[in-house]
Structure formats: structure tokens, C-alpha cells
Coordinates of C-alpha atoms and ligand atoms in Angstrom, one line a residue:
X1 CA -49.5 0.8 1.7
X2 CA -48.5 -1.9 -0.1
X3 CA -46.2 -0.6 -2.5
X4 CA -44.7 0.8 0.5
X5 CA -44.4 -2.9 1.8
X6 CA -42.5 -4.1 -1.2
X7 CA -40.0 -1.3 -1.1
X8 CA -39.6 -2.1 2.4
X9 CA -38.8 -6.0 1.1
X10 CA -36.8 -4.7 -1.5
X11 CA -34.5 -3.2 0.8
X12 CA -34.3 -5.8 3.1
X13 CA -33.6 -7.9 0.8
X14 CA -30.5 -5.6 -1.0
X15 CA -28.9 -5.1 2.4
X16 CA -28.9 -8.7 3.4
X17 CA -25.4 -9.7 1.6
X18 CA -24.0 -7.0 2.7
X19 CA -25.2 -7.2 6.8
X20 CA -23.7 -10.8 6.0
X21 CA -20.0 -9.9 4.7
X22 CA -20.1 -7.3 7.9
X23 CA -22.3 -4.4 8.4
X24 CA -19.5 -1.5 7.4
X25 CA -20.4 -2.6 3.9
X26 CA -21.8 0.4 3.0
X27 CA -21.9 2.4 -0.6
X28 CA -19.2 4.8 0.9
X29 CA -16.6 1.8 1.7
X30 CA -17.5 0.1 -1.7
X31 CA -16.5 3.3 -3.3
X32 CA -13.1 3.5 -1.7
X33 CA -12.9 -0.4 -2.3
X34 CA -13.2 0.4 -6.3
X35 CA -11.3 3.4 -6.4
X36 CA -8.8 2.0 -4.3
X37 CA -8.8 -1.1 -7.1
X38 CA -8.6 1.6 -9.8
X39 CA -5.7 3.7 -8.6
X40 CA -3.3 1.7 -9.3
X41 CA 0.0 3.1 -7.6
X42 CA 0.8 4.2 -4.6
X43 CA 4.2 5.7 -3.0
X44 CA 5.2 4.2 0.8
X45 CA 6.8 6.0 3.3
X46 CA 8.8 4.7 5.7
X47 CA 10.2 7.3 8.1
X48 CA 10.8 7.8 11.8
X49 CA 13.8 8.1 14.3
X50 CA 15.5 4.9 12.5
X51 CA 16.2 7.3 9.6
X52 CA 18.8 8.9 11.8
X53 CA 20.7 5.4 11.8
X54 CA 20.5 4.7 8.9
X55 CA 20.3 1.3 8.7
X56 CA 16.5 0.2 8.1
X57 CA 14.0 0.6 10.3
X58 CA 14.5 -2.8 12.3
X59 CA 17.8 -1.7 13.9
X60 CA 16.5 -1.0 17.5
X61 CA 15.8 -4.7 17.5
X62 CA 18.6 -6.4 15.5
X63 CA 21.3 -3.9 17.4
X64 CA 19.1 -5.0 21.0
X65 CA 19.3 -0.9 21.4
X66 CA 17.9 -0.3 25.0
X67 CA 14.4 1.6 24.5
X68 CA 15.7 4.4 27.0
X69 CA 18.7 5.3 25.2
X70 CA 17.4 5.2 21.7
X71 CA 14.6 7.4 22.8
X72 CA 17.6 9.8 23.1
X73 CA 17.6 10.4 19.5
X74 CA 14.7 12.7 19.3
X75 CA 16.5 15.5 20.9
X76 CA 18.6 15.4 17.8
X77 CA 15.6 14.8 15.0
X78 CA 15.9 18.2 13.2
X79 CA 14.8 17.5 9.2
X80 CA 15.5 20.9 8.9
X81 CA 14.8 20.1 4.6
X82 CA 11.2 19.0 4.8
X83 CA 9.0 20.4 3.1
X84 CA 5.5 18.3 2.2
X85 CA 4.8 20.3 -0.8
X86 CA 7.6 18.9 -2.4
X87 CA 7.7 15.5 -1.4
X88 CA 3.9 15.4 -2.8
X89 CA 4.4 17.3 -5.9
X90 CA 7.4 14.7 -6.6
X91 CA 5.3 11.7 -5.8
X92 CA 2.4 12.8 -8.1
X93 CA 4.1 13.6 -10.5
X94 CA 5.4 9.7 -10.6
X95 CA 1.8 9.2 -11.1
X96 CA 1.2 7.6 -7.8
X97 CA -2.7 8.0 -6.7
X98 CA -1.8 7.8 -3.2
X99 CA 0.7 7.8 -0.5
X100 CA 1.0 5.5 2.7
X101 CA 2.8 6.9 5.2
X102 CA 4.3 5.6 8.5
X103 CA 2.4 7.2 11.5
X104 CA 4.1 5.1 13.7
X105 CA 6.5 1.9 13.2
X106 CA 7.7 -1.0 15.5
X107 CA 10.3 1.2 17.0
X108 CA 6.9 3.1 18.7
X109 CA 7.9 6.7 18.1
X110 CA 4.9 8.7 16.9
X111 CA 5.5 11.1 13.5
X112 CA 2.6 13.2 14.9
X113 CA 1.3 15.1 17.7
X114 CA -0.1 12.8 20.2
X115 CA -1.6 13.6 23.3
X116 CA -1.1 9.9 24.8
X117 CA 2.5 9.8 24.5
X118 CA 5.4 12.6 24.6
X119 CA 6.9 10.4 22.7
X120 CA 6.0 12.1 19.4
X121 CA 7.6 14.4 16.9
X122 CA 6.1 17.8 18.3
X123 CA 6.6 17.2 21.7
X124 CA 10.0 15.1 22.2
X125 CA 11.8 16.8 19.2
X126 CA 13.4 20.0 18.5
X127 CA 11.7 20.5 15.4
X128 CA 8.5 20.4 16.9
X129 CA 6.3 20.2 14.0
X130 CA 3.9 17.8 13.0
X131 CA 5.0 16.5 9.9
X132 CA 1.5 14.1 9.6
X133 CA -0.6 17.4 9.8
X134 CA 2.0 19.3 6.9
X135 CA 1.6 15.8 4.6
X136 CA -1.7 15.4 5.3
X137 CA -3.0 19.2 4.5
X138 CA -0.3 19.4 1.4
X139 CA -2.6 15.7 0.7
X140 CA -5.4 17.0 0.3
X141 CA -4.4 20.2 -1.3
X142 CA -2.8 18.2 -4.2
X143 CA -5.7 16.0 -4.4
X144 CA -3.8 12.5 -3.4
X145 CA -5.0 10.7 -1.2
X146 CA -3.2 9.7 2.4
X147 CA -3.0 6.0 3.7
X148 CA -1.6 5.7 7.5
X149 CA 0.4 3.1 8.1
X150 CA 0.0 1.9 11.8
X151 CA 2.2 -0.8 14.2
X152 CA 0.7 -2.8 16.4
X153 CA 4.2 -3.8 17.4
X154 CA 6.0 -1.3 19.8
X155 CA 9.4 -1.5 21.0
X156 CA 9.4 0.9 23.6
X157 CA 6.6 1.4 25.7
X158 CA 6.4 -0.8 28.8
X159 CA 2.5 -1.9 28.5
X160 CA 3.3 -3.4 24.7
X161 CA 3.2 -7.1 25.1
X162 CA 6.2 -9.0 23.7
X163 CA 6.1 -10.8 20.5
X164 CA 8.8 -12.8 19.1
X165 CA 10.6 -9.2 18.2
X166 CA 12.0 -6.6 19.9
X167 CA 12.9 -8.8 23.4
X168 CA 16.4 -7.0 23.7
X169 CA 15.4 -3.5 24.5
X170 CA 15.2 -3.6 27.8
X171 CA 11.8 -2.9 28.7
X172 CA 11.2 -4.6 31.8
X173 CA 7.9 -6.6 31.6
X174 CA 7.2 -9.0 29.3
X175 CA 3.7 -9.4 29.7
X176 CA 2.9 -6.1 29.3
X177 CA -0.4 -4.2 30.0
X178 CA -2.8 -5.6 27.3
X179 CA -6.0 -3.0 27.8
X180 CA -3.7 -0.4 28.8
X181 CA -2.0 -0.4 25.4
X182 CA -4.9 -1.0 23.5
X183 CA -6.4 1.3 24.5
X184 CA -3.3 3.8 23.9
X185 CA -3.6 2.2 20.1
X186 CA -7.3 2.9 19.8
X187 CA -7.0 6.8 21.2
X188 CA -4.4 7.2 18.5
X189 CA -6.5 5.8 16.0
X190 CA -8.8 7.9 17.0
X191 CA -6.9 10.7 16.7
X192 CA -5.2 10.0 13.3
X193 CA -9.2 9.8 12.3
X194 CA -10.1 12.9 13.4
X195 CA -7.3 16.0 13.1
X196 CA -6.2 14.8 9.9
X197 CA -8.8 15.1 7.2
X198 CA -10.3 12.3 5.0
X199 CA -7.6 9.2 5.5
X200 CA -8.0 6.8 2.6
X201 CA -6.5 3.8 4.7
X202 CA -5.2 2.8 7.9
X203 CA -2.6 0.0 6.8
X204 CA -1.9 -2.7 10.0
X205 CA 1.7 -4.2 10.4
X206 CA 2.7 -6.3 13.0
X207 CA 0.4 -9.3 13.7
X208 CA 3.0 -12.0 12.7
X209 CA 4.8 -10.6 15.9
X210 CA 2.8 -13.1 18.2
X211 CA 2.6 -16.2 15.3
X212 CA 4.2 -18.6 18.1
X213 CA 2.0 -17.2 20.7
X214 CA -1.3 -18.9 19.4
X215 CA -3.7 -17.5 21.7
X216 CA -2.5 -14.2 21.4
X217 CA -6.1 -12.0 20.9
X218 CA -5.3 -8.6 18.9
X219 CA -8.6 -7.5 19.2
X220 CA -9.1 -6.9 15.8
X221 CA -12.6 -6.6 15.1
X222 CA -13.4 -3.8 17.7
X223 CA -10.5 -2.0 16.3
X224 CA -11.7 -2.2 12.5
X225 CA -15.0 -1.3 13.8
X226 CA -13.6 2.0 15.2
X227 CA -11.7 2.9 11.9
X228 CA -15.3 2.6 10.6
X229 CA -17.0 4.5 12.6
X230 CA -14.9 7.3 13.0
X231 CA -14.3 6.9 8.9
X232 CA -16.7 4.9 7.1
X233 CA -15.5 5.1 3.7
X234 CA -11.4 4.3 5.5
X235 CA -10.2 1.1 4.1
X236 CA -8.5 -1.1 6.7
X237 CA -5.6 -3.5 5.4
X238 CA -3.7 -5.4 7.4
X239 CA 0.1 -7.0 6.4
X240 CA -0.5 -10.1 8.6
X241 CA 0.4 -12.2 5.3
X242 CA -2.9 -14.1 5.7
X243 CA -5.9 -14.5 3.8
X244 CA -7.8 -11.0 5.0
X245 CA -9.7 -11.3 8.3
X246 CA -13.1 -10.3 8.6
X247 CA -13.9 -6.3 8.2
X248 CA -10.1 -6.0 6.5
X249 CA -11.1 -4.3 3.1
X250 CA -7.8 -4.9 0.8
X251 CA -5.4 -7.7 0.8
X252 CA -1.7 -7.2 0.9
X253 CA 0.9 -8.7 0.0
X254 CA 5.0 -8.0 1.0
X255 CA 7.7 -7.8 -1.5
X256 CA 6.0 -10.6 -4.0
X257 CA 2.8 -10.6 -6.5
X258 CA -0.3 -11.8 -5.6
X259 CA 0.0 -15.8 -6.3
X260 CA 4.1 -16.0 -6.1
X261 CA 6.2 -15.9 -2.9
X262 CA 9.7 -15.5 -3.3
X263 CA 10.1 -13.7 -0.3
X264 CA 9.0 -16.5 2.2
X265 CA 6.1 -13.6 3.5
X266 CA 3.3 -14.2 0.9
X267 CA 1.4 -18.0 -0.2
X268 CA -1.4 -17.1 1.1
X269 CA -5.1 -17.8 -0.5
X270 CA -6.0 -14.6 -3.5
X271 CA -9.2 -13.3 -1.8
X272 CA -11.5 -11.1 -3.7
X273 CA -10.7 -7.7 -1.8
X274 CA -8.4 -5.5 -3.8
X275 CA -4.8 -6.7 -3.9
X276 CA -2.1 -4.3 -3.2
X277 CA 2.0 -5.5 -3.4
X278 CA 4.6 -3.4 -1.5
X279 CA 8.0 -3.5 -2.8
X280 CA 11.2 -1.2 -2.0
X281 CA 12.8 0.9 -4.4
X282 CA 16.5 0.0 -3.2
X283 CA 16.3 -2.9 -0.5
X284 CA 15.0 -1.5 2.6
X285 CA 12.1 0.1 3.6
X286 CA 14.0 2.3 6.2
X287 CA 16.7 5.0 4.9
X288 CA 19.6 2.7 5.0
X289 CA 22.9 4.7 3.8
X290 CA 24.9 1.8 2.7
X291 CA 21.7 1.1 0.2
X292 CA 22.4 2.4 -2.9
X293 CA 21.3 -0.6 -4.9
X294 CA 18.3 1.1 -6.4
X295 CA 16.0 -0.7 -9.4
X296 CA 16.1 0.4 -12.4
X297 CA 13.4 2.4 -13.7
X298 CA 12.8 -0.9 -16.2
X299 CA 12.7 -3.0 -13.1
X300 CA 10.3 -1.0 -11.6
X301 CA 7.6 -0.1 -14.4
X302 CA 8.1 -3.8 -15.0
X303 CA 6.8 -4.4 -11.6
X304 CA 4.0 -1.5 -11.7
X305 CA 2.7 -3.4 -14.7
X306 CA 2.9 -7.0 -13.8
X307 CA 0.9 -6.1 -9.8
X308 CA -1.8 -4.3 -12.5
X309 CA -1.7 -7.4 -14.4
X310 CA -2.5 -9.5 -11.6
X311 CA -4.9 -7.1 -10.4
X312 CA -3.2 -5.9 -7.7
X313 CA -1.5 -2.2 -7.1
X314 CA 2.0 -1.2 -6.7
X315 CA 2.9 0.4 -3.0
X316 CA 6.6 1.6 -4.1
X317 CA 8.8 2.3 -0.9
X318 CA 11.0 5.2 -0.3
X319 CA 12.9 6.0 3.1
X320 CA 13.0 9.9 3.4
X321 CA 16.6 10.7 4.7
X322 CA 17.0 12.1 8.5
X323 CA 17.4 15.4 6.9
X324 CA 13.7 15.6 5.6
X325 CA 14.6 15.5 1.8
X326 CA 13.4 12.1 -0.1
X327 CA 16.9 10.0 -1.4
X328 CA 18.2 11.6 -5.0
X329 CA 17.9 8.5 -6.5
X330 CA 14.1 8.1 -5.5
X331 CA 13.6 11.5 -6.8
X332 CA 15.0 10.4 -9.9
X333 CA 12.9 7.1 -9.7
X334 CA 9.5 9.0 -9.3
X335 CA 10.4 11.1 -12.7
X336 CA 11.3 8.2 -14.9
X337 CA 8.4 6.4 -13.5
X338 CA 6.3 9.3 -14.4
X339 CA 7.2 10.4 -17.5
X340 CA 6.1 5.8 -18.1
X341 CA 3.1 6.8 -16.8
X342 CA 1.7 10.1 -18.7
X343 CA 2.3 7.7 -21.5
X344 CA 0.8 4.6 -20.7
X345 CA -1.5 5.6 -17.6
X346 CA -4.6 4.7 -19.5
X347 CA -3.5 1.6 -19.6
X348 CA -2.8 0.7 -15.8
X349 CA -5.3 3.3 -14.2
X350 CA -9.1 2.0 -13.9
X351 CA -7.6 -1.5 -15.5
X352 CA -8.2 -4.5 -13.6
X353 CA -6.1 -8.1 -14.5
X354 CA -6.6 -9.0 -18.3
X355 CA -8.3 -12.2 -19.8
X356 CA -4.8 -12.9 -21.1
X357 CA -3.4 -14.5 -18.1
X358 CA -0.2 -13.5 -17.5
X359 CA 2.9 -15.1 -19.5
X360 CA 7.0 -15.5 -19.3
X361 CA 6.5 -12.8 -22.5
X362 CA 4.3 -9.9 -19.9
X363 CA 0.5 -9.3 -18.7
X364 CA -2.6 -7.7 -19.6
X365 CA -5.1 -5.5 -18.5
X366 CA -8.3 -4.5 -19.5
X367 CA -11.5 -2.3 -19.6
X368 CA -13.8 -0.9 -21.1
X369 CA -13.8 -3.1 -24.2
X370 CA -9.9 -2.9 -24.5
X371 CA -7.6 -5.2 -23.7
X372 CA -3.9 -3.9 -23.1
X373 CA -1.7 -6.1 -24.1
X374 CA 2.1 -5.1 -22.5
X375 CA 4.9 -7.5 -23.7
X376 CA 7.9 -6.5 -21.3
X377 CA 10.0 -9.6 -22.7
X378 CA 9.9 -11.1 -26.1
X379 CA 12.7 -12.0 -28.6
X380 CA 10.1 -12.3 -31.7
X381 CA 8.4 -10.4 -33.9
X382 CA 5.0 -12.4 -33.5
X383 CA 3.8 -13.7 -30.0
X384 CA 0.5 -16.2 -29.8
X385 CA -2.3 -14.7 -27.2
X386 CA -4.3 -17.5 -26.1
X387 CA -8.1 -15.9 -26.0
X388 CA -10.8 -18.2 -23.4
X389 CA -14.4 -17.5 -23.1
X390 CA -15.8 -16.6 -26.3
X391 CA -13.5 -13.4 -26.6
X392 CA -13.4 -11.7 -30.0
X393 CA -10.3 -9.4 -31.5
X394 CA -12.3 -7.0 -33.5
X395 CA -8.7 -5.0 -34.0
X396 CA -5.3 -4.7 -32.7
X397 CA -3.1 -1.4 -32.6
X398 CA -0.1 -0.6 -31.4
X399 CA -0.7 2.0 -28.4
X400 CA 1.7 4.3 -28.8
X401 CA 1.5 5.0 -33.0
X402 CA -2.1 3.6 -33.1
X403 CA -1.0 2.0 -36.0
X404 CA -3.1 -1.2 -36.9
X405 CA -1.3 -4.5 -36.3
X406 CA -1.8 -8.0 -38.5
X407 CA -3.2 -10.7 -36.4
X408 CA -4.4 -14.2 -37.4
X409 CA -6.8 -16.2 -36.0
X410 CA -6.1 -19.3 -34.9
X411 CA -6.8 -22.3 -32.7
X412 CA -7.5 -21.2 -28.8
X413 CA -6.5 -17.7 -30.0
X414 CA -4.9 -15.4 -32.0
X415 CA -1.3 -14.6 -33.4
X416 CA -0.2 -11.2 -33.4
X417 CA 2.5 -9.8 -35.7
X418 CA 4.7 -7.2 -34.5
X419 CA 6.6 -5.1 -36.9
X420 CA 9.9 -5.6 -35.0
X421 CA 11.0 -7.4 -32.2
X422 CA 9.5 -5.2 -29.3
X423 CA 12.8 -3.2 -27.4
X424 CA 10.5 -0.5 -25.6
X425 CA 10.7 -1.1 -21.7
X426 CA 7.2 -2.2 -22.6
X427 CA 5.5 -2.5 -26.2
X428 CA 1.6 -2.2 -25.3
X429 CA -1.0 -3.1 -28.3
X430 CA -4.1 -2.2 -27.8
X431 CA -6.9 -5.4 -28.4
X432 CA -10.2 -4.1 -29.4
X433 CA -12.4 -6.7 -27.8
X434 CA -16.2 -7.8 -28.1
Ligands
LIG501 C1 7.5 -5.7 7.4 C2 8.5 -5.0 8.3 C3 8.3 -3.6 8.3 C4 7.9 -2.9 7.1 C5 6.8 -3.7 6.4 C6 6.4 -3.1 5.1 O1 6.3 -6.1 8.0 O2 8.4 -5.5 9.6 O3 9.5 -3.0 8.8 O4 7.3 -1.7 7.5 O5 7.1 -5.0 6.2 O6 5.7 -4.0 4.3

């Protein structure tokens, strides 16, 4: 009886941080939590009617295109070249661990089979499949795992309440109908939660829409709640560009690194949720035709590594083309980036941020004993790494020829010689650590 008792404390007493933080803290969500930190990379998706325009998927609001007549262009969506299989096989073989897909954007067109709206690609298109259902079962055939992206903003339907966006498409009330279209949001949570396997994240967009509007509620909490219940090891992420609300699982962060803000989006406090940075391959997240200015494939590894650096992933954008097919350039992207990554995976997957804080010369990352040290910019052959907290270089190798390196110890750290100035896209040598 009174061993009982104690167990019975014991748990009690175990649970109560986590009832505190929330009570969807459960083992399931803090395993999605880590292997969501672990993963790394992940490929974004941006696609919807606005591919068919061709100019980013904000043109319905920056053109003030009336909701009626745009609606028009799914009787012409026919991406007679999609096929899932091979959109999935390219993106693992980049070495992405998961893709985030757009299930529905601002402009409020679903990309799969709804019942609360026609407006969705089985029922108001002539290509009446559900492209959501072919990604997500070609998902979880190929062992990646599938991230919904999901708009609170919507353009087009008449009960979405207007935010400082999308005022010039004629929809006649701006007020709205609050609980009628929250609930519409909530029944297609519902139903992305339920007809479409395990779903590894349902990513928010939109909030900033009603920043002037104080006292706008978005009734957040209920909704996480829901993704919780229906899914209780779904992460919910929300790209509000604050510090994460309560029941949010990741942090995210637009277009910058966690801690810089370039962009105007980000500044906001690091929390300690997993971090994740999205980024475009070219400069839109939308197919835009005109937008061939792609990164290199330097540019972009360079960017993979410094997000795992800072302990964040990569979400690296691509806008399928109206036709169904993923840009050629992208294609090409995913390769190069893939071919980094068969490489040098061991040292970005499972890593988290290095105790060698990041420097003009690169990053580093670390586990397991091992600290990675990747030196993306560096006009010497010997480079200083300043070492805090009692850490010990047992050894250092280069990764690649696992040749041993010379290093010197020194005050506050040690100096590592190279044996030539470092011209790989990035030179990583492997610190054995105590
Ligand atoms: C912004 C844009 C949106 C895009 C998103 C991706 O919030 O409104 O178009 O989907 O960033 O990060």
C-alpha cells in the first residue's frame, strides 16, 4: 500500500512541469518535438491557383483581383504533369526529412477535397483529384514526413474577417462572420487530421493580418487544442513572427536565422522550442515566371548549415509550376543539395548548435562527443576556435579524408592548422571533444 502511494507521488510529481507548460505535453509530442529538432531539412511547398499567374502567391491582393472572377481560374487548373511519386522521390533525395505543403493559402482555395467548401481542387477543378491525398499517401510510402501549411487569412470567402490584406477583392462585408468561419477552419482542420494519415505539422500563417486590429481574438488556444486531440504527437507552429504563444510546439522564423532580421519579419525573442527558418530557393514562394534568380547551390548549403548551426532547420521553398512539374532549376537545386548531403549529413542530421558560436569564418554543430566544425569562409590556412566551459580537443580530423589535423592549445582555445586554405563549399573538421 505504501509503495503504491509513493509511485502514485512519483508520478504526480513527474507530470507537474509538464500540466504546467500545457497539458498536450505528452511523450508522443516530445518525440515529434526532438525529431522534429533532429531532422534538419525540410522542402516547402507553395502551390495553389496563384501558380497559374505566375506571379507569387500574393497577386489576388496586390492586383485587388475581385474574389468572384479569380475563382474563375479553377475551371482551367489542369496540372496534367503531377505526379507525387516524383516530386517526393526528388525532394528526398535532396535529403530533406520532411515536406510542408500548402493546404490552403491566403488566396482561400483548398488543394484538397473539402466537404465545407466547393471551392477545392476535386470539386471546382477539371482535374478533380486530390493532390493532398496523392502527396500525402506517396508521404508516407517514402517514409517522409508531411507538414500542412494552413491560412488563417482568406481572401475569398465572405465570413473571413478583414485584416490589413486582401481589402480589394470585393467581398462585401468587412466584418465578416467570426464563428461561422472558424468554425469552417476548425472542420478543415479536422479533416486534414483525419483522411490524411499521420501529419507531422500543421504550420499557421496569417496572424500578422490583424496586427493593427489589437483586439482581434484568433482563438488560438482552442484551435491548437483540436490539432492535439485529433493528433497528439502533430506539432503546431505558427509564422506570427512572435515569440511562440502558448501550446505552439516550434518557433519559426521568415526568410532570416534565428537571432538576425534582415528581412524586417523576424527580432523576435529565441525561445527554447525547436527553431525552424524558411527561405525561398529563387525569391518567391509562389511560382513566379519572371523569377529565375535561383541561389546557388553554395548559397544554399551555406544557408542549410548556418540554420543547423544556430540550431534551427532549413524549410527550403519551391513553387511547383501550374503544370504540376516542380521548376527545372529546383530539380537541379534538390540534386546538388543532395549529393552535399550524402556527404556531410552526419554532420547536420541529429546535430544541434555547436559550443563554437558561430563566426564571420562559419558555425558548428555537435553531438555525440563530436563537434563539427564547417568553415564556409576563410582566407587562411589556420583559424583560432575559441573553446568555453571546460571543453577539451582530444583530436581533430578533417571529415572528408579523416586525416588528423595539427592543433595548438592556446589561451581561451585552440588553433587549428589547416593544410591549405579551405576552397570546398564547406571544409568540415571533425573535433573529438571530452
Ligand atoms: C508570408 C507570406 C506567405 C508565405 C509565408 C511563408 O507570411 O504571407 O505568402 O506563405 O510568408 O513563410
Amino acid at each position: 500500500m505504501k509503495t503504491r502511494f509513493f509511485f502514485f507521488l512519483l508520478l504526480l510529481v513527474i507530470s507537474l512541469p509538464f500540466k504546467a507548460q500545457g497539458n498536450h505535453l505528452n511523450e508522443e509530442i516530445l518525440r515529434s518535438r526532438q525529431e522534429f529538432r533532429d531532422a534538419k531539412f525540410g522542402i516547402f511547398l507553395h502551390w495553389g491557383l496563384y501558380s497559374m499567374l505566375a506571379t507569387g502567391e500574393w497577386t489576388m491582393t496586390n492586383n485587388n483581383l475581385n474574389y468572384k472572377e479569380y475563382a474563375k481560374l479553377a475551371g482551367g487548373f489542369y496540372p496534367s504533369k503531377f505526379d507525387a511519386a516524383r516530386w517526393v522521390s526528388a525532394i528526398k533525395a535532396s535529403g530533406a526529412r520532411y515536406i510542408c505543403f500548402t493546404s490552403r493559402h491566403h488566396e482561400g482555395f483548398s488543394m484538397f477535397h473539402t466537404r465545407y467548401s466547393d471551392y477545392n481542387i476535386v470539386d471546382a477543378t477539371p482535374f478533380k483529384r486530390d493532390v493532398l491525398k496523392e502527396l500525402a499517401d506517396e508521404c508516407h510510402k517514402q517514409g517522409i514526413r508531411l507538414h500542412l501549411y494552413y491560412s488563417h487569412i482568406d481572401w475569398y470567402r465572405e465570413d473571413a474577417p478583414w485584416g490589413r490584406t486582401g481589402r480589394g477583392t470585393g467581398r462585401p462585408n468587412p466584418e465578416g462572420n467570426w464563428d461561422s468561419y472558424y468554425q469552417f477552419m476548425n472542420n478543415q482542420l479536422t479533416e486534414l487530421l483525419t483522411n490524411y494519415g499521420e501529419i507531422g505539422a500543421i504550420w499557421f500563417d496569417g496572424w500578422w493580418d490583424q496586427d493593427q486590429n489589437p483586439d482581434f481574438d484568433w482563438h488560438l488556444p482552442e484551435q491548437y487544442a483540436l490539432i492535439h486531440r485529433l493528433q497528439p504527437a502533430c506539432l503546431v507552429g505558427n509564422n506570427h513572427h512572435q515569440t511562440p504563444f502558448e501550446g505552439e510546439d516550434i518557433q519559426i522564423f521568415e526568410r532570416d536565422l534565428p537571432g538576425e532580421n534582415k528581412a524586417g519579419l523576424s527580432g523576435q525573442d529565441i525561445s527554447e522550442l525547436p527553431l525552424e527558418t524558411c527561405e525561398t530557393m529563387n525569391g518567391m514562394w509562389g511560382y513566379k515566371i519572371a523569377d529565375q534568380n535561383y541561389k546557388s547551390p553554395k548559397t544554399l548549403i551555406h544557408y542549410l548549415v548556418k540554420a543547423a548551426g544556430k540550431d534551427a532547420n532549413l524549410l527550403l521553398n519551391i513553387g511547383p509550376q501550374p503544370d504540376g512539374e516542380l521548376p527545372a532549376v529546383a530539380l537541379e537545386r534538390l540534386e546538388q543539395i543532395g549529393k552535399w548531403m550524402h556527404v556531410y549529413g552526419e554532420t547536420i542530421y541529429g546535430t544541434r548548435g555547436g559550443c563554437i558560436a558561430p563566426h564571420s569564418w562559419g558555425v558548428s554543430t555537435q553531438k555525440e562527443g563530436k563537434v563539427y566544425v564547417h568553415i564556409l569562409d576563410l582566407q587562411d590556412k589556420s583559424l583560432f576556435l575559441p573553446l568555453e566551459g571546460g571543453v577539451k580537443v582530444k583530436r581533430a580530423l578533417d571529415f572528408v579524408t579523416r586525416r588528423p589535423l595539427k592543433i595548438q592549445k592556446c589561451k581561451g582555445g585552440i588553433l587549428l592548422q589547416l593544410e591549405e586554405v579551405p576552397t570546398d563549399i564547406d571544409k568540415v573538421v571533425e573535433l573529438e571533444i571530452n
